Coordinates of N, CA and C and ligand atoms in Angstrom, one line a residue:
M274 N 33.1 -7.2 129.6 CA 32.1 -6.2 128.5 C 32.1 -6.3 127.0
V275 N 30.4 -6.6 126.8 CA 30.5 -6.7 125.3 C 30.7 -5.1 124.4
Q276 N 31.3 -5.8 123.3 CA 31.4 -4.3 122.9 C 30.2 -3.3 121.3
Y277 N 30.2 -2.6 122.2 CA 28.6 -2.1 121.6 C 28.9 -0.9 120.8
Y278 N 27.8 -0.2 120.2 CA 28.3 0.8 119.2 C 26.7 2.1 119.0
L279 N 26.1 0.9 117.9 CA 24.8 1.4 117.1 C 23.7 0.2 117.3
P280 N 23.0 0.5 117.9 CA 21.6 -0.5 116.8 C 22.3 -1.3 115.7
V281 N 22.2 -2.6 115.1 CA 21.8 -2.9 113.8 C 21.3 -1.4 112.9
G282 N 21.8 -1.4 112.2 CA 21.4 -0.6 110.9 C 21.5 0.6 111.1
M283 N 21.8 1.4 112.4 CA 22.6 2.4 112.5 C 23.3 2.7 112.2
R284 N 23.7 3.5 111.5 CA 25.9 4.0 111.4 C 25.5 5.7 110.4
Y285 N 26.6 5.7 110.5 CA 27.3 8.0 110.6 C 26.3 8.0 108.8
S286 N 25.7 8.6 108.4 CA 25.8 8.8 106.3 C 27.1 9.3 106.1
T287 N 27.4 8.9 104.9 CA 28.2 9.7 104.0 C 27.8 11.1 103.9
L288 N 28.3 11.6 103.2 CA 28.1 12.8 102.6 C 26.8 13.0 101.4
E289 N 27.9 11.6 100.2 CA 26.5 11.6 99.1 C 25.4 11.2 99.6
E290 N 24.9 10.5 100.8 CA 24.1 10.3 101.4 C 22.8 11.4 102.4
R291 N 24.3 11.5 102.4 CA 23.0 13.0 102.7 C 22.9 14.3 101.2
K292 N 23.8 14.3 100.8 CA 23.5 15.1 99.5 C 22.2 14.2 98.5
Q293 N 22.0 13.2 98.5 CA 20.8 12.2 98.2 C 19.5 13.1 99.0
F294 N 19.0 12.7 100.8 CA 18.4 13.1 101.7 C 17.8 14.7 101.0
Y295 N 18.8 15.4 101.2 CA 18.7 16.8 100.9 C 17.3 17.5 99.7
T296 N 17.8 16.6 98.4 CA 18.0 16.6 97.2 C 16.5 16.0 97.2
S297 N 16.4 15.0 97.4 CA 15.2 14.3 97.0 C 14.1 13.9 98.1
E298 N 14.3 14.0 99.5 CA 13.9 13.5 100.6 C 13.0 14.0 101.4
F299 N 14.5 15.8 101.6 CA 13.9 16.3 102.3 C 11.9 16.8 102.7
I300 N 11.4 17.3 102.8 CA 9.6 17.2 103.2 C 10.0 18.7 103.2
L301 N 9.8 19.5 102.7 CA 10.4 20.9 103.1 C 8.0 21.4 103.3
Q302 N 7.5 20.7 102.8 CA 6.2 20.8 103.7 C 5.4 20.3 104.9
A303 N 6.8 20.1 105.6 CA 6.1 19.3 106.2 C 6.6 20.0 107.1
V304 N 7.9 20.3 106.6 CA 8.9 22.0 108.0 C 8.3 23.1 108.0
A305 N 7.5 23.5 107.1 CA 6.5 24.2 107.3 C 5.7 24.5 108.0
E306 N 5.2 23.5 108.1 CA 3.6 22.9 108.4 C 3.8 22.5 110.3
W307 N 5.1 21.8 111.0 CA 5.6 22.1 111.8 C 5.8 23.8 113.1
F308 N 6.1 24.4 111.2 CA 6.2 25.6 112.0 C 4.7 26.8 111.8
R309 N 4.1 26.3 111.4 CA 3.2 26.6 111.3 C 2.6 28.6 112.6
N310 N 2.3 27.9 113.2 CA 2.3 28.5 114.9 C 3.3 29.1 115.3
W311 N 4.4 29.5 115.0 CA 5.3 30.0 114.4 C 5.9 31.8 115.0
R312 N 5.8 32.4 116.3 CA 5.8 34.3 115.6 C 6.5 34.4 115.8
G313 N 7.4 34.2 114.7 CA 8.4 35.1 114.1 C 9.1 34.6 112.9
K314 N 10.8 35.6 112.9 CA 11.2 34.3 111.9 C 12.3 33.4 112.8
V315 N 12.2 31.4 112.2 CA 12.4 30.8 112.3 C 14.3 30.4 112.0
R316 N 15.1 30.5 113.1 CA 17.2 30.5 113.2 C 16.8 29.0 112.9
F317 N 17.6 28.5 111.2 CA 17.9 27.3 111.5 C 19.3 27.4 111.6
A318 N 20.3 26.3 112.5 CA 21.3 26.2 112.5 C 21.8 24.3 112.0
V319 N 23.1 24.4 111.5 CA 23.6 22.8 111.7 C 25.0 22.5 111.4
I320 N 25.8 21.4 111.6 CA 27.2 21.6 112.5 C 27.5 20.6 111.6
I321 N 28.3 20.5 110.3 CA 28.9 19.2 109.1 C 29.2 18.3 109.8
G322 N 30.4 18.3 110.2 CA 30.6 17.2 110.9 C 31.6 17.1 112.5
R323 N 30.9 17.9 113.5 CA 31.5 18.0 114.5 C 31.8 16.1 115.4
H324 N 30.6 15.2 115.4 CA 31.0 13.8 115.9 C 31.1 12.6 115.0
T325 N 30.6 13.0 113.7 CA 31.3 12.3 112.6 C 32.8 11.9 112.2
K326 N 33.6 13.6 111.8 CA 34.7 13.6 111.7 C 34.4 13.7 109.7
I327 N 33.2 13.5 109.3 CA 32.2 13.7 108.0 C 32.6 14.8 107.4
Y328 N 32.9 15.6 106.4 CA 32.6 16.8 105.9 C 33.4 16.6 105.3
P329 N 32.6 17.9 104.1 CA 33.1 18.1 102.5 C 34.9 19.5 103.1
E330 N 35.2 18.8 102.3 CA 37.1 18.9 102.2 C 37.0 20.4 103.1
K331 N 36.6 20.9 102.2 CA 36.9 22.3 102.2 C 36.1 23.4 103.5
Y332 N 35.2 22.2 103.9 CA 35.0 23.0 105.2 C 35.0 22.8 106.2
K333 N 36.5 22.2 106.9 CA 37.5 21.3 107.3 C 37.4 22.3 108.9
E334 N 37.9 23.2 108.3 CA 37.7 24.5 109.4 C 36.3 24.7 110.1
D335 N 35.2 24.4 109.9 CA 34.1 24.7 110.4 C 33.7 23.8 110.9
A336 N 34.3 22.6 111.0 CA 33.3 20.6 111.3 C 32.9 20.7 111.9
S337 N 33.5 22.2 113.0 CA 32.8 21.4 113.9 C 32.0 21.9 115.1
I338 N 31.5 23.6 114.3 CA 30.9 25.3 114.8 C 30.0 24.6 114.3
T339 N 28.9 25.9 115.4 CA 27.1 25.6 114.9 C 27.0 26.8 114.1
I340 N 26.3 26.0 112.9 CA 26.4 27.3 111.9 C 24.8 27.5 112.2
V341 N 24.5 29.2 112.1 CA 23.6 29.7 112.2 C 23.2 29.9 110.5
I342 N 22.1 29.5 110.4 CA 21.0 30.4 108.7 C 19.8 31.1 108.9
D343 N 20.2 32.0 109.1 CA 18.7 33.2 109.0 C 18.8 34.0 108.3
E344 N 19.6 34.2 107.0 CA 18.9 34.7 106.2 C 18.9 34.2 105.1
Y345 N 17.4 34.4 104.4 CA 17.0 33.0 103.7 C 15.1 33.7 103.3
S346 N 14.9 34.1 102.3 CA 13.3 34.7 101.6 C 12.3 33.1 102.0
S347 N 13.6 32.0 102.0 CA 12.2 30.8 101.6 C 12.7 29.4 102.1
L348 N 12.2 28.6 102.5 CA 12.6 27.4 103.0 C 13.1 26.7 101.7
E349 N 12.4 27.0 100.8 CA 13.8 26.9 99.7 C 15.2 27.0 99.5
D350 N 15.4 28.3 99.8 CA 17.0 29.2 100.3 C 17.4 27.8 101.3
V351 N 16.7 27.9 102.4 CA 17.3 26.9 103.5 C 17.6 25.6 103.2
R352 N 17.1 24.7 102.4 CA 17.2 23.8 101.4 C 18.8 24.0 100.7
Q353 N 19.0 24.6 100.2 CA 19.8 24.7 99.3 C 21.3 24.9 100.5
E354 N 20.8 26.0 100.8 CA 22.3 26.0 102.0 C 22.8 24.8 102.6
I355 N 21.4 24.0 103.1 CA 22.0 22.5 103.7 C 22.9 21.8 102.9
L356 N 22.3 21.7 101.3 CA 23.5 21.3 100.4 C 24.6 21.8 100.0
E357 N 24.6 23.5 100.6 CA 26.0 23.6 100.0 C 27.2 23.0 101.8
F358 N 26.3 22.8 102.6 CA 27.0 22.4 103.8 C 27.1 20.5 103.9
L359 N 26.6 20.0 103.5 CA 25.7 18.9 103.4 C 26.2 18.2 105.6
P360 N 25.4 19.0 106.2 CA 26.2 18.6 107.6 C 25.8 17.4 107.7
E361 N 25.5 17.1 109.3 CA 25.9 15.5 109.4 C 24.4 15.9 110.5
A362 N 24.1 16.9 111.1 CA 22.9 17.0 111.5 C 22.1 18.9 111.7
V363 N 21.4 18.8 111.3 CA 20.3 20.2 111.1 C 19.5 20.8 112.4
Y364 N 19.2 21.9 112.8 CA 18.3 22.3 114.3 C 17.7 23.5 114.0
Y365 N 17.2 23.6 114.3 CA 16.8 25.1 114.6 C 16.3 25.4 116.2
D366 N 15.9 26.8 116.4 CA 16.5 27.7 117.6 C 14.8 27.3 118.3
R367 N 15.0 27.4 119.0 CA 13.7 27.1 119.9 C 13.4 28.4 120.1
S368 N 14.7 29.4 120.5 CA 13.7 31.3 121.0 C 13.0 31.4 119.9
V369 N 12.2 31.9 120.2 CA 11.5 33.2 119.3 C 12.0 34.6 120.0
Y370 N 12.1 35.2 118.4 CA 13.1 36.8 118.9 C 12.0 37.2 117.2
D371 N 12.0 39.6 118.2 CA 10.7 40.1 117.4 C 11.8 40.1 116.0
A372 N 11.5 41.8 115.5 CA 11.9 41.4 113.8 C 13.1 42.5 114.4
K373 N 13.8 43.1 115.1 CA 14.8 43.8 115.5 C 15.8 42.6 116.4
G374 N 15.3 41.9 116.5 CA 16.3 40.5 117.1 C 15.7 40.1 118.8
A375 N 15.4 40.9 119.0 CA 15.1 40.7 120.3 C 14.7 39.4 120.8
K376 N 14.9 38.4 122.1 CA 14.2 37.1 122.1 C 12.2 37.7 122.4
T377 N 12.0 37.1 122.6 CA 10.4 37.5 122.9 C 9.8 36.1 123.5
G378 N 10.4 34.7 123.6 CA 10.5 33.4 124.2 C 10.9 33.0 124.3
Q379 N 10.6 31.4 124.5 CA 11.6 30.5 123.9 C 10.3 29.1 123.7
E380 N 10.7 27.9 123.3 CA 9.7 27.1 123.1 C 10.2 26.1 124.3
L381 N 9.3 25.6 124.8 CA 9.2 24.6 125.9 C 10.1 23.6 125.8
A382 N 11.1 22.7 125.8 CA 11.4 21.3 124.9 C 12.0 20.1 126.0
F383 N 11.6 19.2 125.8 CA 12.5 18.0 126.9 C 13.1 16.9 125.8
D384 N 14.2 17.3 125.9 CA 15.5 15.5 125.6 C 15.8 14.1 125.8
L385 N 14.9 13.6 126.1 CA 15.3 12.4 125.9 C 16.2 10.9 125.4
D386 N 17.5 10.5 125.9 CA 18.6 10.6 124.9 C 18.3 9.2 125.8
P387 N 18.6 7.9 124.5 CA 19.1 6.6 125.2 C 20.3 6.2 125.9
E388 N 21.6 6.9 125.5 CA 23.0 7.1 126.8 C 22.5 7.6 128.1
N389 N 21.4 8.3 128.0 CA 21.0 8.6 130.0 C 20.5 7.3 130.4
I390 N 20.2 6.5 130.0 CA 19.4 5.6 130.2 C 20.8 4.6 130.8
T391 N 20.9 4.0 132.5 CA 21.1 2.9 132.8 C 20.6 2.0 132.6
C392 N 21.9 1.2 131.9 CA 21.2 -0.4 130.7 C 21.5 -1.3 131.9
P393 N 21.2 -2.5 132.4 CA 21.9 -3.4 133.1 C 22.6 -4.3 132.0
I394 N 23.4 -3.8 131.0 CA 24.0 -4.4 130.2 C 25.3 -3.4 130.2
H395 N 24.8 -2.1 130.0 CA 26.5 -1.6 129.6 C 26.5 -0.3 130.7
G396 N 25.7 0.0 131.9 CA 26.2 0.7 132.2 C 25.2 2.1 132.7
T397 N 25.7 2.8 133.3 CA 25.2 4.3 133.1 C 26.2 4.9 132.8
L398 N 26.0 6.2 132.1 CA 26.0 6.9 131.1 C 28.2 7.5 131.7
A399 N 28.1 7.6 133.2 CA 29.7 8.1 133.4 C 30.1 6.1 133.0
D400 N 29.4 5.3 133.4 CA 30.1 4.0 132.4 C 30.8 4.3 131.6
K401 N 29.7 4.5 130.3 CA 29.7 4.5 129.0 C 31.0 5.4 128.3
M402 N 31.1 6.9 129.5 CA 31.2 8.1 129.1 C 33.4 7.1 129.5
K403 N 33.2 6.4 130.8 CA 35.0 5.8 130.1 C 35.1 5.0 129.8
R404 N 34.6 4.6 128.7 CA 34.6 3.8 128.4 C 34.8 4.5 126.1
N405 N 34.9 5.7 126.8 CA 34.6 6.0 124.9 C 33.0 6.1 124.6
Q406 N 31.7 5.7 124.6 CA 30.6 5.2 124.6 C 29.9 6.3 125.1
G407 N 30.1 7.3 124.9 CA 29.5 8.3 125.7 C 28.3 8.7 124.7
L408 N 28.0 8.4 123.5 CA 27.2 8.7 122.1 C 26.8 7.1 121.3
S409 N 27.1 6.2 123.0 CA 26.7 4.9 121.8 C 25.4 4.9 122.6
F410 N 24.7 3.4 122.5 CA 23.2 2.9 122.9 C 23.3 1.7 121.6
C411 N 22.0 0.7 123.2 CA 21.9 -0.4 121.9 C 20.7 -0.6 122.0
E412 N 19.9 -1.5 121.4 CA 18.2 -1.5 121.5 C 17.7 -1.0 122.8
L413 N 18.0 -2.1 123.1 CA 16.9 -2.6 124.4 C 16.8 -1.5 125.6
E414 N 18.7 0.6 125.0 CA 17.9 1.8 125.6 C 17.3 1.8 125.1
L415 N 16.8 2.1 124.2 CA 16.2 3.1 122.3 C 14.6 1.9 123.3
Q416 N 14.6 0.9 123.6 CA 13.2 0.9 124.1 C 12.9 1.7 125.5
M417 N 13.8 1.5 126.1 CA 14.0 1.6 127.4 C 12.8 3.9 127.4
V418 N 14.5 4.3 126.9 CA 13.9 6.2 126.6 C 12.7 6.0 126.4
R419 N 11.6 5.0 125.0 CA 10.9 5.1 125.0 C 9.6 5.1 125.3
Q420 N 10.5 3.7 126.8 CA 8.9 3.9 128.0 C 8.8 5.4 128.4
E421 N 9.8 5.7 128.7 CA 9.9 7.0 129.5 C 9.6 8.2 128.7
S422 N 9.8 7.9 127.5 CA 8.8 9.0 126.9 C 7.9 9.5 126.8
I423 N 6.6 7.7 127.0 CA 5.4 8.2 127.4 C 4.8 7.5 128.6
G424 N 6.3 7.8 129.5 CA 5.7 8.4 131.1 C 5.9 9.8 131.5
L425 N 6.9 10.7 130.4 CA 7.1 12.3 130.5 C 6.0 12.6 129.9
Y426 N 5.9 12.2 128.4 CA 4.8 12.7 127.7 C 3.3 12.7 128.5
E427 N 2.7 11.8 129.9 CA 1.5 10.9 130.3 C 2.0 13.0 131.8
F428 N 3.2 12.5 132.4 CA 3.1 13.3 133.4 C 2.9 14.7 133.0
L429 N 3.4 15.2 131.7 CA 3.4 16.7 131.6 C 1.4 16.9 130.3
T430 N 1.1 15.9 130.2 CA -0.5 16.4 130.4 C -1.4 17.4 131.7
S431 N -0.7 16.9 132.3 CA -0.7 17.5 133.4 C -1.4 19.4 134.0
H432 N 0.1 19.0 133.3 CA 0.2 20.5 133.1 C 0.2 21.4 131.6
F433 N 0.0 20.8 130.7 CA -0.1 21.8 129.2 C -0.7 20.6 128.6
D434 N -1.4 21.5 127.2 CA -2.3 20.7 126.4 C -1.9 19.9 125.1
E435 N -0.9 21.0 124.5 CA -0.2 20.5 124.1 C 1.1 20.3 123.6
L436 N 0.8 18.7 123.5 CA 2.4 17.8 123.8 C 2.6 17.8 121.5
K437 N 3.9 17.6 122.3 CA 4.2 16.5 120.3 C 5.5 15.9 121.2
V438 N 5.9 15.3 120.1 CA 6.6 13.8 120.3 C 7.6 13.4 118.9
V439 N 9.1 14.3 118.9 CA 9.5 13.7 118.3 C 10.4 13.4 118.1
Y440 N 10.4 11.6 117.0 CA 12.0 10.2 116.9 C 12.9 10.8 116.4
S441 N 14.6 11.8 117.0 CA 15.3 12.2 116.8 C 16.1 12.0 115.9
G442 N 16.1 10.3 116.7 CA 16.9 9.2 115.1 C 18.0 8.9 116.9
R443 N 18.0 9.9 117.7 CA 18.5 9.1 119.1 C 17.5 8.5 120.4
G444 N 17.1 9.3 120.7 CA 16.1 8.7 121.9 C 14.6 10.3 121.4
F445 N 14.2 10.7 122.4 CA 12.8 11.5 121.9 C 12.8 12.8 122.2
H446 N 12.2 14.1 120.9 CA 12.1 15.3 122.3 C 10.6 15.0 122.5
I447 N 10.8 16.0 123.6 CA 8.9 16.0 123.4 C 8.4 17.6 124.0
H448 N 7.9 18.5 122.8 CA 7.9 20.0 122.7 C 6.7 20.2 123.0
V449 N 6.5 21.6 124.0 CA 5.6 21.9 123.9 C 5.2 23.6 123.3
L450 N 4.3 23.7 123.0 CA 3.8 24.1 122.3 C 2.2 25.0 122.5
D451 N 1.9 25.4 124.2 CA 1.1 26.0 124.6 C 1.5 27.3 124.8
P452 N 0.5 28.7 124.6 CA 1.5 29.7 124.8 C 2.3 30.0 126.1
Q453 N 1.6 29.5 127.2 CA 1.6 30.6 127.9 C 4.0 29.7 128.7
A454 N 3.6 28.4 127.7 CA 5.1 27.6 127.7 C 5.7 28.6 126.8
Y455 N 5.7 29.6 125.9 CA 6.7 30.2 125.4 C 7.6 31.6 126.4
A456 N 6.5 31.8 127.8 CA 6.8 32.8 128.6 C 7.7 32.8 129.8
L457 N 7.7 31.1 129.9 CA 8.4 31.0 131.2 C 9.6 31.2 131.5
S458 N 10.0 31.7 132.7 CA 11.3 32.5 132.6 C 12.7 31.4 132.8
T459 N 13.4 31.8 133.0 CA 14.9 30.7 133.0 C 14.9 30.2 134.1
Q460 N 14.1 30.8 135.7 CA 14.2 30.3 136.4 C 12.9 29.3 136.4
E461 N 11.7 29.7 136.0 CA 10.2 28.3 136.1 C 11.1 27.6 135.1
R462 N 11.8 27.5 134.0 CA 12.7 26.6 133.8 C 12.9 25.0 134.6
L463 N 13.9 26.2 135.1 CA 15.0 24.9 135.7 C 14.4 23.8 136.6
K464 N 13.3 25.3 137.3 CA 12.3 24.6 138.6 C 11.5 23.0 138.0
L465 N 11.2 23.8 136.6 CA 10.3 22.7 136.1 C 11.0 21.0 135.4
A466 N 12.6 21.4 135.1 CA 13.8 20.4 134.8 C 13.2 19.5 136.0
Q467 N 13.8 20.7 137.4 CA 14.2 19.4 138.6 C 13.7 18.9 138.8
Q468 N 11.6 19.5 138.6 CA 11.1 18.6 138.6 C 10.9 17.4 138.4
V469 N 10.6 17.1 136.6 CA 10.2 16.1 136.0 C 12.0 15.3 136.0
K470 N 12.6 15.2 137.0 CA 14.3 14.8 137.1 C 13.8 13.7 138.4
K471 N 13.7 14.9 139.6 CA 12.6 14.2 140.6 C 11.7 12.6 140.5
E472 N 11.3 13.2 139.3 CA 10.2 12.0 139.0 C 11.3 11.1 138.0
G473 N 11.8 11.2 137.6 CA 13.2 9.8 137.8 C 13.2 10.0 136.2
F474 N 12.7 10.7 135.4 CA 12.8 10.6 134.2 C 14.7 11.4 133.7
H475 N 15.2 10.4 133.1 CA 16.6 10.9 132.3 C 16.5 12.1 131.3
I476 N 16.4 13.9 131.3 CA 15.7 14.2 130.2 C 17.3 14.9 130.4
D477 N 17.6 16.4 129.2 CA 19.0 16.9 129.8 C 18.1 18.2 129.7
E478 N 18.7 18.5 130.7 CA 18.5 19.3 132.0 C 18.7 20.7 131.0
W479 N 19.6 21.0 130.6 CA 20.1 22.2 129.6 C 19.4 22.3 129.0
V480 N 18.4 21.4 128.0 CA 17.0 21.6 127.2 C 16.4 22.8 127.4
T481 N 15.7 21.8 128.5 CA 14.5 22.3 129.4 C 15.1 23.8 129.9
A482 N 15.8 23.4 130.5 CA 16.1 25.5 130.9 C 16.4 26.5 129.5
G483 N 16.8 25.6 128.9 CA 16.8 27.1 127.8 C 18.1 27.2 127.1
E484 N 18.9 26.9 128.3 CA 20.7 27.2 127.3 C 21.0 26.4 126.2
M485 N 20.7 25.2 126.1 CA 21.0 24.4 124.7 C 19.5 25.7 123.6
R486 N 19.8 25.9 123.7 CA 17.9 26.1 122.8 C 18.0 25.7 120.8
L487 N 19.6 24.7 121.0 CA 19.1 24.3 120.0 C 18.3 23.0 119.7
I488 N 17.1 22.5 118.9 CA 17.1 21.2 118.5 C 16.6 20.9 117.7
R489 N 16.6 19.1 117.5 CA 16.6 18.9 115.8 C 15.4 19.0 115.0
L490 N 16.0 19.4 113.9 CA 15.1 19.8 113.0 C 13.9 18.2 112.6
P491 N 12.2 18.5 113.0 CA 12.0 18.2 112.3 C 12.1 17.4 110.9
Y492 N 11.9 16.2 110.4 CA 12.2 15.8 109.1 C 13.5 16.0 108.6
S493 N 14.1 16.2 109.2 CA 15.6 16.3 108.7 C 16.9 15.2 109.4
L494 N 17.7 15.1 108.9 CA 18.6 13.6 108.8 C 19.1 13.6 110.2
N495 N 19.5 12.4 111.1 CA 20.3 12.5 111.8 C 21.7 11.1 111.5
G496 N 22.7 12.1 110.6 CA 23.2 11.8 110.1 C 24.1 10.8 111.2
L497 N 24.0 11.5 112.1 CA 24.8 9.9 113.3 C 24.2 8.4 113.2
V498 N 22.3 8.1 112.7 CA 22.4 7.2 113.0 C 22.0 7.0 111.7
S499 N 21.8 7.6 110.6 CA 21.1 7.1 109.2 C 19.1 7.6 109.7
R500 N 18.5 8.1 110.3 CA 17.3 8.6 110.4 C 17.3 9.7 110.4
I501 N 15.6 9.4 110.0 CA 14.8 10.6 109.9 C 14.4 11.5 111.2
A502 N 14.5 12.7 111.6 CA 13.8 12.4 112.7 C 12.4 12.6 112.4
L503 N 11.1 12.3 112.9 CA 9.6 12.5 113.0 C 9.3 12.2 113.9
P504 N 7.9 13.4 113.6 CA 7.0 13.9 114.5 C 6.3 12.6 114.6
L505 N 5.6 11.8 116.0 CA 5.1 10.7 115.9 C 3.2 10.7 116.8
E506 N 2.1 10.5 117.2 CA 1.0 10.5 117.8 C 1.6 10.1 118.7
R507 N 1.4 10.4 119.7 CA 1.4 9.4 121.3 C 1.0 8.3 120.9
S508 N 0.0 8.0 120.3 CA -0.7 6.1 119.9 C 0.4 5.6 119.3
E509 N 1.1 6.5 119.0 CA 2.1 6.0 117.9 C 3.5 5.6 119.0
L510 N 3.4 5.5 120.3 CA 5.1 5.5 120.5 C 5.0 4.4 121.1
E511 N 3.8 3.6 121.6 CA 4.0 2.4 122.6 C 4.3 1.3 121.4
N512 N 4.1 1.6 120.1 CA 4.6 -0.5 119.2 C 5.8 0.2 118.4
F513 N 6.3 2.5 119.0 CA 7.2 2.7 117.9 C 8.8 1.9 117.4
D514 N 9.5 1.3 116.2 CA 10.2 0.4 116.0 C 11.0 1.6 115.1
A515 N 12.1 2.1 116.2 CA 13.2 2.8 115.4 C 13.6 2.3 114.4
I516 N 14.0 0.6 114.7 CA 14.5 0.0 113.7 C 14.5 0.1 112.3
H517 N 13.4 0.0 112.1 CA 12.6 -1.1 111.2 C 11.2 -0.2 110.6
D518 N 10.8 1.0 111.2 CA 9.9 1.6 111.1 C 10.2 2.4 109.5
K519 N 9.6 2.1 109.1 CA 10.1 2.7 107.5 C 10.0 3.8 107.2
R520 N 9.3 4.5 107.9 CA 8.6 6.4 107.9 C 10.0 6.9 108.0
V521 N 10.9 6.4 109.0 CA 12.5 6.8 109.6 C 13.9 6.5 108.7
L522 N 13.2 5.4 107.9 CA 14.2 4.7 106.9 C 14.5 5.8 105.7
P523 N 15.9 6.5 105.7 CA 16.1 7.5 104.3 C 16.3 6.2 103.0
R524 N 16.5 6.0 102.0 CA 16.1 5.3 100.9 C 17.0 4.5 100.5
F525 N 18.8 5.6 101.1 CA 20.0 4.7 100.8 C 20.1 3.4 101.9
I526 N 19.3 4.0 103.3 CA 19.4 2.6 104.4 C 18.1 1.5 103.9
D527 N 17.1 2.0 103.5 CA 15.4 1.3 103.3 C 16.1 0.1 101.8
S528 N 16.9 0.7 101.4 CA 17.3 -0.2 99.4 C 18.4 -1.2 99.8
K529 N 18.8 -1.2 100.9 CA 19.7 -1.7 100.6 C 19.4 -3.3 102.0
P530 N 19.8 -4.8 102.1 CA 19.5 -5.3 103.0 C 20.8 -5.5 104.0
V531 N 20.6 -4.2 105.2 CA 21.3 -4.6 106.2 C 21.1 -5.5 107.0
F532 N 19.5 -5.9 107.3 CA 19.2 -6.8 108.9 C 17.8 -7.4 108.5
Ligands
LIG93 ZN1 22.9 -0.8 126.6

């Protein structure tokens, strides 16, 4: 078995790099645009160092927990909170809440990750888990998951009108913005997830069913691979190259000739 970990050029971000990114590269305007039609106050969340074990010393005890950021008055406040925690990952809660905090709906999403792909070289997720490589993936898996995302996008267009695809740093997320999708019950979501799996797509059922409410925030830094989560046009998916595309490379990676 060939030893593998991540595609060339992908690696954990350091605390200093996270700080650099959220200080000067994180585009709040783009984040605001993403939530333009959101029907409530967005709840953000961070995980400081659950997978990377990289965290500011003072947050050692809280490095693996999910910290919710919901008391803020502007996105600049959110950015300041992120700079305080310097997290490996930033998410938002897909559930929509009214002013009293009651849930009124949830954004529907599909999560396709490369580790779920059965690779001709590295095997199934179970094989990878056995070797403690559950979070590893290779370039081939990345290409395969991109192809699957194109297929799932096409499949979903027969059910929904407003789809957005986001490169997550690992795989891809497809967000469904149709109003009727927000109103789906847990049962309906589960049914849809099972239908999609039956079609052969390797999605994370938890995300679609809604139990896993958090999803990576577009335009944030994925600190496990040092890539920026980026919304893509459907037409860009065919040729999208996560290893080299400048738009997903934070400056601290782009400025170094690592590959
Ligand atoms: Zn592989």
